Structure formats: structure tokens, C-alpha cells
């Protein structure tokens, strides 16, 4: 669903070619904790390949999505104790605001760094690429958190 929204609605949304939202990463962020790593990499690869087909990029989104899956696995393995853990997915309602923001920031900026540096692929525009990465990351985080707050469901404890 989020991939379709990205392709159909947000593909041409850009502010002065500096800030572009990539809301489709929320799909990868909200996959369940119990998903096997190989399946997560496969889903990330297929998601990135789908975006590459519609954006006419040659593997840029695929590499960025696989990087996001890698960072997601590392972050969850460090911060979440899986023993006795019954939460089905890492949402704002299940994990809390502070955990979700840290998770989203790390995954979003790792995705955007790979995406924009592979897209540019030259060091002469290093500062411009970092600027695009920063502002697109902020714009993406804003939309991701906004979507999470719209569908926010506080877990009863």
C-alpha cells in the first residue's frame, strides 16, 4: 500500500529538488519482529526493485532498502529482548515514542545516505548530497511519524 502511494502520489513531490519524502520505508520499518532475516532481506530487495522499476534507477532503491533491512536487524537485536516478547510489530503504540523515533531516525538516515550517494555517485557534490540527505530525511521522518500518529493505538498495559 505504501509502495503504491510512493509510486503514484509522492514520486513527483519534491521541494526545490532538496527534500523528497520516501514514505515507502515505513512498510519495511513496520514488518513484524519475528520475521526471519532472510525473508526480511528478500522483502526489502523486492520493494527496492519495484521502486527502481518505476523511478528508472538502476538498483539505487534496492541497495538502500537492503541497507535499511541490515540496520533494522542490528538495531532490533541490540535494543529488543526477544525472550518473553510478544509484540507483533515495531509500531509507535507498541514500543513507545522514544524507541520508535530513535529506530526511525537511524533507519531513515542510513537509507537516505545510501540512496543519495549512490544516486549522485561523485564526491564533487558531497555537501549538496549531504544537504539533500538531511532535508529528505527530516521530511520523511515527519511524514512517517505523522502517519504513525494517525494510526496510533496505545497498547493497554
Coordinates of C-alpha atoms in Angstrom, one line a residue, residues 43-145:
X43 CA 11.1 -8.3 1.0
X44 CA 13.5 -5.3 1.1
X45 CA 15.1 -6.4 -2.1
X46 CA 11.7 -6.8 -3.9
X47 CA 10.5 -3.5 -2.5
X48 CA 13.6 -1.7 -3.7
X49 CA 13.4 -3.4 -7.1
X50 CA 9.8 -2.3 -7.5
X51 CA 10.7 1.3 -6.8
X52 CA 13.7 1.1 -9.1
X53 CA 11.4 -0.1 -11.9
X54 CA 9.1 2.9 -11.6
X55 CA 11.8 5.5 -10.8
X56 CA 14.1 4.4 -13.6
X57 CA 17.0 4.0 -11.3
X58 CA 19.4 1.1 -11.6
X59 CA 19.4 -0.6 -8.2
X60 CA 19.7 2.6 -6.1
X61 CA 16.5 1.9 -4.2
X62 CA 17.3 -1.8 -3.9
X63 CA 20.6 -1.1 -2.3
X64 CA 19.1 1.4 0.1
X65 CA 16.3 -0.9 1.1
X66 CA 18.7 -3.8 1.8
X67 CA 20.8 -1.4 3.8
X68 CA 17.7 -0.3 5.8
X69 CA 16.9 -4.0 6.5
X70 CA 20.5 -4.5 7.7
X71 CA 20.3 -1.5 10.1
X72 CA 16.9 -2.7 11.2
X73 CA 18.2 -6.1 12.1
X74 CA 21.1 -4.7 14.0
X75 CA 19.0 -2.1 15.9
X76 CA 16.4 -4.6 16.9
X77 CA 18.9 -7.2 18.0
X78 CA 20.6 -4.6 20.3
X79 CA 17.6 -2.9 21.8
X80 CA 14.9 -5.6 22.0
X81 CA 15.0 -8.5 24.3
X82 CA 13.2 -11.3 22.4
X83 CA 12.8 -13.6 25.4
X84 CA 9.2 -13.3 26.5
X85 CA 8.5 -10.6 23.9
X86 CA 5.1 -10.9 22.3
X87 CA 4.8 -7.6 20.4
X88 CA 4.0 -8.4 16.7
X89 CA 5.4 -5.3 15.1
X90 CA 7.6 -2.2 16.0
X91 CA 4.9 0.5 15.9
X92 CA 4.7 3.7 17.9
X93 CA 1.9 2.3 20.0
X94 CA 3.7 -0.9 20.9
X95 CA 7.2 0.4 21.6
X96 CA 6.8 4.0 22.7
X97 CA 7.7 7.3 21.3
X98 CA 11.4 7.5 22.3
X99 CA 12.2 4.0 21.0
X100 CA 10.3 4.5 17.7
X101 CA 11.9 7.9 17.0
X102 CA 15.4 6.5 17.5
X103 CA 14.6 3.5 15.4
X104 CA 13.1 5.6 12.6
X105 CA 15.9 8.1 12.6
X106 CA 18.7 5.5 12.3
X107 CA 16.9 3.5 9.6
X108 CA 15.8 6.6 7.6
X109 CA 19.2 8.3 7.6
X110 CA 21.0 5.1 6.7
X111 CA 18.6 4.5 3.9
X112 CA 18.9 8.1 2.6
X113 CA 22.7 8.1 2.8
X114 CA 23.0 5.1 0.6
X115 CA 20.2 6.3 -1.7
X116 CA 21.5 9.8 -2.4
X117 CA 25.2 8.9 -2.5
X118 CA 24.6 6.1 -5.0
X119 CA 22.3 8.3 -7.0
X120 CA 24.9 11.1 -7.2
X121 CA 28.0 8.8 -7.3
X122 CA 30.5 11.6 -7.2
X123 CA 32.4 13.3 -4.4
X124 CA 32.4 16.7 -6.0
X125 CA 28.8 17.2 -4.8
X126 CA 29.4 15.9 -1.3
X127 CA 27.9 18.8 0.6
X128 CA 24.9 19.1 -1.7
X129 CA 24.3 15.3 -1.3
X130 CA 24.5 15.6 2.5
X131 CA 22.1 18.5 2.4
X132 CA 19.6 16.5 0.3
X133 CA 20.0 13.5 2.6
X134 CA 19.4 15.7 5.7
X135 CA 16.3 17.5 4.4
X136 CA 14.8 14.5 2.8
X137 CA 15.4 12.6 6.0
X138 CA 13.7 15.2 8.0
X139 CA 10.7 15.4 5.6
X140 CA 10.5 11.6 5.5
X141 CA 10.6 11.3 9.3
X142 CA 7.9 14.0 9.6
X143 CA 5.6 12.1 7.3
X144 CA 6.4 8.7 8.9
X145 CA 5.7 10.0 12.4

